[in-house]
PDB file of C-alpha atoms in Angstrom:
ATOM      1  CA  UNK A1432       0.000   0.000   0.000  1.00 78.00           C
ATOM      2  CA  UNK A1433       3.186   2.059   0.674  1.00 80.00           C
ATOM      3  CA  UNK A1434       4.695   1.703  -2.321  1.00 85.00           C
ATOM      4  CA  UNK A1435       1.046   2.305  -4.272  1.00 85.00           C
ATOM      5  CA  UNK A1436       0.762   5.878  -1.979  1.00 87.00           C
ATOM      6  CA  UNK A1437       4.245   6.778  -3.162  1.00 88.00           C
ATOM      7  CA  UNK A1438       3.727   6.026  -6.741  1.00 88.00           C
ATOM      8  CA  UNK A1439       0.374   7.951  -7.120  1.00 90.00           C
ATOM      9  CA  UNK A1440       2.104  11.144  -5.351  1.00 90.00           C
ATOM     10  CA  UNK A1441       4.482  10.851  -7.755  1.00 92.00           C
ATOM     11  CA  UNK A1442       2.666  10.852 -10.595  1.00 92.00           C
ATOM     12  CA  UNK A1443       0.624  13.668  -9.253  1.00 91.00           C
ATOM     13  CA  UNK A1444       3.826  15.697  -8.829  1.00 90.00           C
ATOM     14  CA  UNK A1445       4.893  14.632 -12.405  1.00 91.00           C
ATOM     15  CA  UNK A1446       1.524  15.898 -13.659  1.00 89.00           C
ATOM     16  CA  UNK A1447       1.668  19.247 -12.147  1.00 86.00           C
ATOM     17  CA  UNK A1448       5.216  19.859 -13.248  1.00 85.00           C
ATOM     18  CA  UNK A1449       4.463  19.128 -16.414  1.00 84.00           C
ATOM     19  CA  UNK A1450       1.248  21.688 -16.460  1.00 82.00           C
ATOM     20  CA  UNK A1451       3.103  24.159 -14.574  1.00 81.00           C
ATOM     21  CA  UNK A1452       6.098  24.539 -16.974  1.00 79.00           C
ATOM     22  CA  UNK A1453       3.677  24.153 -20.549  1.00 70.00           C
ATOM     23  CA  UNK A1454       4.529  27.017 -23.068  1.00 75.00           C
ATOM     24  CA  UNK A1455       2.499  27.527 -25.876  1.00 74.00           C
ATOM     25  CA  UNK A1456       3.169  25.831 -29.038  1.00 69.00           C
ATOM     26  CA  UNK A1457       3.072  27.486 -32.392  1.00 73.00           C
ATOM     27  CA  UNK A1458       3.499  24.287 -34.313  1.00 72.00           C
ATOM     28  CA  UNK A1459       1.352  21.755 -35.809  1.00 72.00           C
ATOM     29  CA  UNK A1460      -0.965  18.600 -33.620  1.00 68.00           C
ATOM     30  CA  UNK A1461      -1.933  15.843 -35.670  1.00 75.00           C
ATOM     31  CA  UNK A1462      -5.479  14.944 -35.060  1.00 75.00           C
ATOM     32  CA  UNK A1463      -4.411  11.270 -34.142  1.00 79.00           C
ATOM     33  CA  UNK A1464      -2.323  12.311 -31.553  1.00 79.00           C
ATOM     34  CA  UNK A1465      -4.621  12.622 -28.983  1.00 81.00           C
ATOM     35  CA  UNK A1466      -5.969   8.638 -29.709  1.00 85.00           C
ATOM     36  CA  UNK A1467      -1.767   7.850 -29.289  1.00 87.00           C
ATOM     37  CA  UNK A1468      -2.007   9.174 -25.708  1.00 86.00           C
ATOM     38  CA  UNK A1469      -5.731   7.145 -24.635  1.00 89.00           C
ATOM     39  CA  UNK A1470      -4.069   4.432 -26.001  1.00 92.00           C
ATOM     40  CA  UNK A1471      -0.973   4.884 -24.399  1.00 92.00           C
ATOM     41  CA  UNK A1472      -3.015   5.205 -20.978  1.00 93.00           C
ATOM     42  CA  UNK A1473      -4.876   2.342 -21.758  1.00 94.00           C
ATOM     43  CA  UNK A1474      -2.049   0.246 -21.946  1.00 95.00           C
ATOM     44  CA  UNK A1475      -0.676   0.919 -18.856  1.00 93.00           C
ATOM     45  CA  UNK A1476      -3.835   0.613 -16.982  1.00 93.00           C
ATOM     46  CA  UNK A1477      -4.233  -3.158 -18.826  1.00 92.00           C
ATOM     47  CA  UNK A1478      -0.336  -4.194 -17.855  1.00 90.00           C
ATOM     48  CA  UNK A1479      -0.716  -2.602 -14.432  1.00 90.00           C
ATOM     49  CA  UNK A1480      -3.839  -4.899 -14.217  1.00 87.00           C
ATOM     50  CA  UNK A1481      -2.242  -7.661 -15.418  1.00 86.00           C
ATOM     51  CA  UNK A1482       0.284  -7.628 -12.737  1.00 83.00           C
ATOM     52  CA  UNK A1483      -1.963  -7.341 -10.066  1.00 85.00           C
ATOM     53  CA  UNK A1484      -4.272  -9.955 -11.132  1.00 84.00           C
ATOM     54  CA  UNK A1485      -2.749 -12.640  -8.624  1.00 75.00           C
ATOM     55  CA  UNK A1486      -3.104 -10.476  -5.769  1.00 77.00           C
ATOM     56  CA  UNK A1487      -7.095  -9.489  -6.958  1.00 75.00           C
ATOM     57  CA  UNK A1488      -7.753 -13.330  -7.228  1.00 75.00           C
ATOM     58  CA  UNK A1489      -5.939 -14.489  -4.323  1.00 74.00           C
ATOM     59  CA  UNK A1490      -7.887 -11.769  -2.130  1.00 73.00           C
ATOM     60  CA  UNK A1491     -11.351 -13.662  -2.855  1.00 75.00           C
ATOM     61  CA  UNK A1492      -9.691 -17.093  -3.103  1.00 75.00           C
ATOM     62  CA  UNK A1493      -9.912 -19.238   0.259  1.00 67.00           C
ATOM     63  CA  UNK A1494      -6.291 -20.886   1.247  1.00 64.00           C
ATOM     64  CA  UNK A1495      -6.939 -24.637   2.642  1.00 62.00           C
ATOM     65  CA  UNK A1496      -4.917 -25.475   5.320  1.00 57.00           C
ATOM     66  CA  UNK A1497      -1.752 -27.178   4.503  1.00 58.00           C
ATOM     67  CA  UNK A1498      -2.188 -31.496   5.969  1.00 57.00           C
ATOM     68  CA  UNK A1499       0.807 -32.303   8.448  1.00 60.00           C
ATOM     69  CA  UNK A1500       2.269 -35.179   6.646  1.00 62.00           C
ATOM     70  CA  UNK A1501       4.219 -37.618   9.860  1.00 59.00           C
ATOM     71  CA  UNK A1502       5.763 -40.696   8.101  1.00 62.00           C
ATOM     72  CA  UNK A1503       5.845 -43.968   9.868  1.00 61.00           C
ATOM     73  CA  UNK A1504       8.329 -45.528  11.825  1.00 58.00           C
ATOM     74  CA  UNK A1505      10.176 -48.293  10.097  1.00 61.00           C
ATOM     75  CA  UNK A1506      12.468 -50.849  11.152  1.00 61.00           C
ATOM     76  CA  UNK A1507      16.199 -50.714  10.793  1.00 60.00           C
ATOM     77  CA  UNK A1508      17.881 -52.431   7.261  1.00 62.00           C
ATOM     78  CA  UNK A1509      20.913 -54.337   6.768  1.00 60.00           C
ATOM     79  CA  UNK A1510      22.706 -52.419   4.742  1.00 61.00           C
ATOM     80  CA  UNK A1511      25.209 -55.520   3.782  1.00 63.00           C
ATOM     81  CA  UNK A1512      24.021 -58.100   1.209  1.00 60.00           C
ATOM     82  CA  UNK A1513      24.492 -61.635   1.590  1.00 62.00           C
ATOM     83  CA  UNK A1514      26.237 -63.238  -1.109  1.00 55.00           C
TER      84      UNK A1514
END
């Protein structure tokens, strides 16, 4: 949870640098490039999900107890063959 608190404050910090310090841009967009960047965070949301999936499914997954397996008592061997 740490490490998911950290991340997202990071990201929020990235964000607002990158607002803070936009200038404006005299040049041309392409029209597609704002599909590149949904796409883009629609990728990442499907790896990060991806990831995480064993964690999701282990949450609603019951764990059986492990069985104590005791073996039996046997008697000593000879360890010499007869010839």
């Amino acid at each position: 949870m740490k490490r998911v608190i950290s991340f997202s404050l990071a990201m929020a910090i990235a964000v607002c640098m990158v607002i803070g310090s936009e200038r404006r841009a005299w040049g041309y967009v392409d029209p597609g490039s704002g599909l590149i960047a949904l796409q883009t965070v629609a990728s990442v949301a499907a790896a990060y999900l991806y990831m995480v999936r064993r964690k999701i499914g282990g949450f609603f997954k019951r764990k059986k107890a492990d069985a104590v397996v005791v073996p039996a008592a046997s008697e000593p061997r000879e360890t010499r063959e007869i010839a």
